[in-house]
PDB file of C-alpha atoms in Angstrom:
ATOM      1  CA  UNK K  20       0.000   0.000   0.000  1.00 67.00           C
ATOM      2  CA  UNK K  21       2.842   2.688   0.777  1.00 69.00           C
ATOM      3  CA  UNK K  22       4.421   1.776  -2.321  1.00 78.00           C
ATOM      4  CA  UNK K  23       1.672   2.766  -4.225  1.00 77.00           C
ATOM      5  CA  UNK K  24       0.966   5.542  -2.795  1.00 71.00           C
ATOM      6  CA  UNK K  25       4.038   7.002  -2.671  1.00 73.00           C
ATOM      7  CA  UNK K  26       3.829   6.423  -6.433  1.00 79.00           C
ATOM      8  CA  UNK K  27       1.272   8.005  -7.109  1.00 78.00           C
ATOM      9  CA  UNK K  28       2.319  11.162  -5.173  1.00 74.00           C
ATOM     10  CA  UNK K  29       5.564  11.113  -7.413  1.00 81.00           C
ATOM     11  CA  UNK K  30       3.599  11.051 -10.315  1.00 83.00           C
ATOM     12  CA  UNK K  31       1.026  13.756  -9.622  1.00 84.00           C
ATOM     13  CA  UNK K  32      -1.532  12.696  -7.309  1.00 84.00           C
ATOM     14  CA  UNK K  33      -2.563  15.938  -5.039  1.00 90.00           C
ATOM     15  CA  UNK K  34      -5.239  14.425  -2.626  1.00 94.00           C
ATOM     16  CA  UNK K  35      -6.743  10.799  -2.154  1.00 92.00           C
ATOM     17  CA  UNK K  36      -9.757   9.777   0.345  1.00 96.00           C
ATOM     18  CA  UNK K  37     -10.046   6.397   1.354  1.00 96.00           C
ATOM     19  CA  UNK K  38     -13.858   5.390   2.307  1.00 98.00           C
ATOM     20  CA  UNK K  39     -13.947   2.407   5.094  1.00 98.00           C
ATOM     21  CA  UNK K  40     -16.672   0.150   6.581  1.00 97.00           C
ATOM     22  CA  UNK K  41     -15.796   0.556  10.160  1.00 96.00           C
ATOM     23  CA  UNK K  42     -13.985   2.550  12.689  1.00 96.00           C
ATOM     24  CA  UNK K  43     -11.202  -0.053  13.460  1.00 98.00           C
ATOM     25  CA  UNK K  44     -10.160  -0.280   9.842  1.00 97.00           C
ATOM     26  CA  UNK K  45     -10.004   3.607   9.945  1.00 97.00           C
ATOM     27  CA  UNK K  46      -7.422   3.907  13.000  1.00 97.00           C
ATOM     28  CA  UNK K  47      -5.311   1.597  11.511  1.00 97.00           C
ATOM     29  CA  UNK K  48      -5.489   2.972   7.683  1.00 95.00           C
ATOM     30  CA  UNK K  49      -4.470   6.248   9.407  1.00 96.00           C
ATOM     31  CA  UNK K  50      -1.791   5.056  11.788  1.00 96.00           C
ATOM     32  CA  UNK K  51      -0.446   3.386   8.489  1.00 92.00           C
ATOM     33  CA  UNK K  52      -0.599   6.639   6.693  1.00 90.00           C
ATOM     34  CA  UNK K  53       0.868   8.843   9.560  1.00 93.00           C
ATOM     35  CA  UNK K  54       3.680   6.321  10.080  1.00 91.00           C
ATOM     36  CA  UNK K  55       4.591   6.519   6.345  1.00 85.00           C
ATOM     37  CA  UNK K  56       4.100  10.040   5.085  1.00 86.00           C
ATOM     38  CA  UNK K  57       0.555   9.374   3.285  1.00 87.00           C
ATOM     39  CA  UNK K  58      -1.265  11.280   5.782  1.00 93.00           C
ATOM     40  CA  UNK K  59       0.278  14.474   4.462  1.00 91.00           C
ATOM     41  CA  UNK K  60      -2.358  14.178   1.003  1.00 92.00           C
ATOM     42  CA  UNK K  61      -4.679  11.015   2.222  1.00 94.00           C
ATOM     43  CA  UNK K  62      -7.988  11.004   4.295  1.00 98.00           C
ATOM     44  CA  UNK K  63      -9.591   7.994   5.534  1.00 98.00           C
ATOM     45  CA  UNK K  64     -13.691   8.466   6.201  1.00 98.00           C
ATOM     46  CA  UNK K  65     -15.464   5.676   8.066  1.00 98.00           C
ATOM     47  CA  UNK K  66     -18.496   5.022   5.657  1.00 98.00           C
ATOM     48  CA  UNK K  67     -20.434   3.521   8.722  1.00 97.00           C
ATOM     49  CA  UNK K  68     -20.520   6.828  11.441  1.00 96.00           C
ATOM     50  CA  UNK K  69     -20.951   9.489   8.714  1.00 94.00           C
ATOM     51  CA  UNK K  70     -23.766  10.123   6.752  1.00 95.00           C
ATOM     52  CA  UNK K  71     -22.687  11.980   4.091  1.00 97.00           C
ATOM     53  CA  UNK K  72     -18.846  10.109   3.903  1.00 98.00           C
ATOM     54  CA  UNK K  73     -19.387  10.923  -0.131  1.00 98.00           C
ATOM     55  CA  UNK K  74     -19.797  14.885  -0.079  1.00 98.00           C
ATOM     56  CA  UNK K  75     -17.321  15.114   2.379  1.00 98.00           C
ATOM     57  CA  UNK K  76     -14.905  12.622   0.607  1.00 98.00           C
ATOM     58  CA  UNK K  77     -15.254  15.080  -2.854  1.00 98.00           C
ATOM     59  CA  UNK K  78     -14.733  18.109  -0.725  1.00 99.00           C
ATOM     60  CA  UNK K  79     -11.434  16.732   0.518  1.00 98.00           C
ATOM     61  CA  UNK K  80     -10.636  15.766  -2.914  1.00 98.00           C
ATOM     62  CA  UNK K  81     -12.021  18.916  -4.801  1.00 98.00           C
ATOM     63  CA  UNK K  82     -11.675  21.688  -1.844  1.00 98.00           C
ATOM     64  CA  UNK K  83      -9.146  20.214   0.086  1.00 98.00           C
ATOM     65  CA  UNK K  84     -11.470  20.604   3.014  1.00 98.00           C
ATOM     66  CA  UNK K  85     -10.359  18.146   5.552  1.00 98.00           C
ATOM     67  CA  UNK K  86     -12.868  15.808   6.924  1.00 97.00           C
ATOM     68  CA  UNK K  87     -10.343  15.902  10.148  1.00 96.00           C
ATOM     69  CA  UNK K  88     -10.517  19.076  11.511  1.00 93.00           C
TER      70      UNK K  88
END
């Protein structure tokens, strides 16, 4: 996974959002990306607590309004 990401990131990706079925699978995804750098452009939403994970995915990804603060 950081492999490709960091791939992507050298070839042009800006922002990425990750949508997840549960919370658990969200604090690790995000530990993951803190430990490796991905944090800096990736979001993680947990599909299964928020409504409206979709708008606020494209806002991240569009805006660059971050569903974490």
């Amino acid at each position: 996974m950081q492999d490709g990401q960091k791939l992507y990131k050298e070839k042009g990706m800006v922002r990425s959002v990750v949508i997840l079925d549960n919370v658990i699978t969200k604090m690790q995804f995000r530990r993951i990306g803190k430990e490796t750098g991905i944090y800096e452009w990736e979001r993680y939403i947990d599909a299964s607590s928020v409504a409206d994970w979709e708008k606020i995915g494209i806002d991240w990804l569009s805006k660059g309004i971050d569903p974490d603060k």
